């Protein structure tokens, strides 16, 4: 099987704490995007964004917002080796992933963070 990549379903916006509430309000009240946030206290706000999900994560200590993207790989182990051969830098230190979640972090040449996950997830 040949290794394939495709866009994932998730887009994460990492937002500095001092801009967080106004950003959530912008998507919820100004643009009126469909809010699909869970009901539990502390759930991360998330919105339908076409066929994607836009997550709004509060990041204390961040000075400006960042966009993080998900890429889905047909074979996560082959993807890891291939991306390493292509000079992509693993960035697993930036955010822990749940135990058993078949994924890892990389950065693009312009330092956009990508979650590379398995099609089985």
mmCIF file of C-alpha atoms in Angstrom:
data_model
loop_
_atom_site.group_PDB
_atom_site.id
_atom_site.type_symbol
_atom_site.label_atom_id
_atom_site.label_comp_id
_atom_site.label_asym_id
_atom_site.label_seq_id
_atom_site.Cartn_x
_atom_site.Cartn_y
_atom_site.Cartn_z
ATOM 1 C CA UNK A 1 0.000 0.000 0.000
ATOM 2 C CA UNK A 2 1.323 3.421 -0.965
ATOM 3 C CA UNK A 3 1.443 6.064 1.753
ATOM 4 C CA UNK A 4 -1.250 8.721 1.333
ATOM 5 C CA UNK A 5 -2.021 11.954 3.179
ATOM 6 C CA UNK A 6 -5.305 13.860 3.272
ATOM 7 C CA UNK A 7 -6.625 16.843 5.196
ATOM 8 C CA UNK A 8 -7.966 15.983 8.608
ATOM 9 C CA UNK A 9 -11.217 17.217 10.055
ATOM 10 C CA UNK A 10 -9.774 19.466 12.774
ATOM 11 C CA UNK A 11 -8.366 22.981 12.827
ATOM 12 C CA UNK A 12 -7.113 24.311 16.166
ATOM 13 C CA UNK A 13 -6.755 28.014 16.827
ATOM 14 C CA UNK A 14 -4.344 28.566 19.722
ATOM 15 C CA UNK A 15 -5.308 31.930 21.243
ATOM 16 C CA UNK A 16 -3.486 34.099 23.801
ATOM 17 C CA UNK A 17 -5.411 34.401 27.078
ATOM 18 C CA UNK A 18 -5.844 38.168 26.700
ATOM 19 C CA UNK A 19 -7.704 37.671 23.375
ATOM 20 C CA UNK A 20 -9.540 34.466 24.183
ATOM 21 C CA UNK A 21 -12.983 35.625 25.369
ATOM 22 C CA UNK A 22 -13.342 38.156 22.545
ATOM 23 C CA UNK A 23 -12.353 35.496 20.003
ATOM 24 C CA UNK A 24 -14.896 32.984 21.322
ATOM 25 C CA UNK A 25 -17.535 35.740 21.260
ATOM 26 C CA UNK A 26 -16.582 36.600 17.663
ATOM 27 C CA UNK A 27 -17.275 33.067 16.393
ATOM 28 C CA UNK A 28 -20.282 32.464 18.653
ATOM 29 C CA UNK A 29 -22.103 35.828 18.543
ATOM 30 C CA UNK A 30 -20.743 37.878 15.642
ATOM 31 C CA UNK A 31 -20.343 35.227 12.928
ATOM 32 C CA UNK A 32 -22.908 32.946 14.627
ATOM 33 C CA UNK A 33 -21.134 29.756 13.609
ATOM 34 C CA UNK A 34 -22.868 26.588 14.786
ATOM 35 C CA UNK A 35 -21.520 25.855 18.263
ATOM 36 C CA UNK A 36 -20.831 22.141 18.773
ATOM 37 C CA UNK A 37 -19.130 22.483 22.160
ATOM 38 C CA UNK A 38 -19.934 19.735 24.648
ATOM 39 C CA UNK A 39 -21.965 20.421 27.773
ATOM 40 C CA UNK A 40 -19.338 19.615 30.398
ATOM 41 C CA UNK A 41 -17.757 22.448 32.336
ATOM 42 C CA UNK A 42 -14.394 23.339 30.838
ATOM 43 C CA UNK A 43 -15.130 21.887 27.380
ATOM 44 C CA UNK A 44 -13.096 23.605 24.684
ATOM 45 C CA UNK A 45 -15.319 25.749 22.451
ATOM 46 C CA UNK A 46 -15.658 24.253 18.988
ATOM 47 C CA UNK A 47 -17.636 25.263 15.926
ATOM 48 C CA UNK A 48 -18.629 23.828 12.579
ATOM 49 C CA UNK A 49 -16.314 25.288 9.943
ATOM 50 C CA UNK A 50 -17.649 23.863 6.687
ATOM 51 C CA UNK A 51 -16.824 20.171 6.820
ATOM 52 C CA UNK A 52 -14.165 20.857 9.476
ATOM 53 C CA UNK A 53 -14.239 21.489 13.225
ATOM 54 C CA UNK A 54 -12.674 24.707 14.519
ATOM 55 C CA UNK A 55 -11.355 24.332 18.084
ATOM 56 C CA UNK A 56 -10.590 27.487 20.111
ATOM 57 C CA UNK A 57 -7.864 26.722 22.660
ATOM 58 C CA UNK A 58 -6.811 29.247 25.311
ATOM 59 C CA UNK A 59 -3.016 29.349 25.542
ATOM 60 C CA UNK A 60 -1.678 31.445 28.454
ATOM 61 C CA UNK A 61 1.769 32.812 27.678
ATOM 62 C CA UNK A 62 1.224 32.894 23.927
ATOM 63 C CA UNK A 63 1.788 36.342 22.397
ATOM 64 C CA UNK A 64 -0.166 35.845 19.172
ATOM 65 C CA UNK A 65 -2.644 33.360 17.759
ATOM 66 C CA UNK A 66 -1.552 30.283 15.825
ATOM 67 C CA UNK A 67 -3.400 27.901 13.541
ATOM 68 C CA UNK A 68 -2.698 24.168 13.862
ATOM 69 C CA UNK A 69 -3.904 21.705 11.211
ATOM 70 C CA UNK A 70 -4.627 17.988 11.138
ATOM 71 C CA UNK A 71 -3.294 15.689 8.406
ATOM 72 C CA UNK A 72 -4.451 12.085 8.203
ATOM 73 C CA UNK A 73 -2.008 9.392 7.063
ATOM 74 C CA UNK A 74 -2.916 6.000 5.641
ATOM 75 C CA UNK A 75 -0.039 4.395 7.601
ATOM 76 C CA UNK A 76 1.191 6.278 10.667
ATOM 77 C CA UNK A 77 4.504 4.396 10.929
ATOM 78 C CA UNK A 78 5.353 4.905 7.254
ATOM 79 C CA UNK A 79 4.312 8.543 7.596
ATOM 80 C CA UNK A 80 6.730 9.043 10.483
ATOM 81 C CA UNK A 81 9.656 7.599 8.517
ATOM 82 C CA UNK A 82 8.744 9.381 5.276
ATOM 83 C CA UNK A 83 8.366 12.795 6.928
ATOM 84 C CA UNK A 84 11.685 12.329 8.742
ATOM 85 C CA UNK A 85 13.366 11.497 5.404
ATOM 86 C CA UNK A 86 11.835 14.667 3.950
ATOM 87 C CA UNK A 87 13.414 16.801 6.676
ATOM 88 C CA UNK A 88 10.229 17.479 8.656
ATOM 89 C CA UNK A 89 10.818 18.164 12.314
ATOM 90 C CA UNK A 90 8.880 16.222 14.919
ATOM 91 C CA UNK A 91 7.415 18.522 17.555
ATOM 92 C CA UNK A 92 6.013 16.035 20.052
ATOM 93 C CA UNK A 93 7.086 18.279 22.932
ATOM 94 C CA UNK A 94 4.522 20.978 22.163
ATOM 95 C CA UNK A 95 1.412 19.223 23.451
ATOM 96 C CA UNK A 96 0.922 15.770 24.966
ATOM 97 C CA UNK A 97 -1.405 13.385 23.133
ATOM 98 C CA UNK A 98 -3.701 10.885 24.864
ATOM 99 C CA UNK A 99 -2.246 7.445 25.573
ATOM 100 C CA UNK A 100 -2.921 5.082 22.694
ATOM 101 C CA UNK A 101 -3.719 7.879 20.217
ATOM 102 C CA UNK A 102 -1.811 7.055 17.024
ATOM 103 C CA UNK A 103 -0.521 10.482 16.092
ATOM 104 C CA UNK A 104 2.422 12.860 16.338
ATOM 105 C CA UNK A 105 3.195 16.531 15.834
ATOM 106 C CA UNK A 106 5.345 18.084 13.083
ATOM 107 C CA UNK A 107 5.990 21.621 11.879
ATOM 108 C CA UNK A 108 5.958 22.781 8.281
ATOM 109 C CA UNK A 109 8.871 24.815 6.869
ATOM 110 C CA UNK A 110 6.979 27.956 7.973
ATOM 111 C CA UNK A 111 6.432 26.550 11.478
ATOM 112 C CA UNK A 112 2.728 25.752 11.111
ATOM 113 C CA UNK A 113 2.012 22.886 13.505
ATOM 114 C CA UNK A 114 0.376 19.783 12.053
ATOM 115 C CA UNK A 115 -1.102 16.840 13.907
ATOM 116 C CA UNK A 116 -0.383 13.754 11.800
ATOM 117 C CA UNK A 117 -2.931 11.118 12.771
ATOM 118 C CA UNK A 118 -3.912 7.673 11.592
ATOM 119 C CA UNK A 119 -6.949 7.047 9.394
ATOM 120 C CA UNK A 120 -7.910 4.488 12.016
ATOM 121 C CA UNK A 121 -8.458 7.204 14.654
#
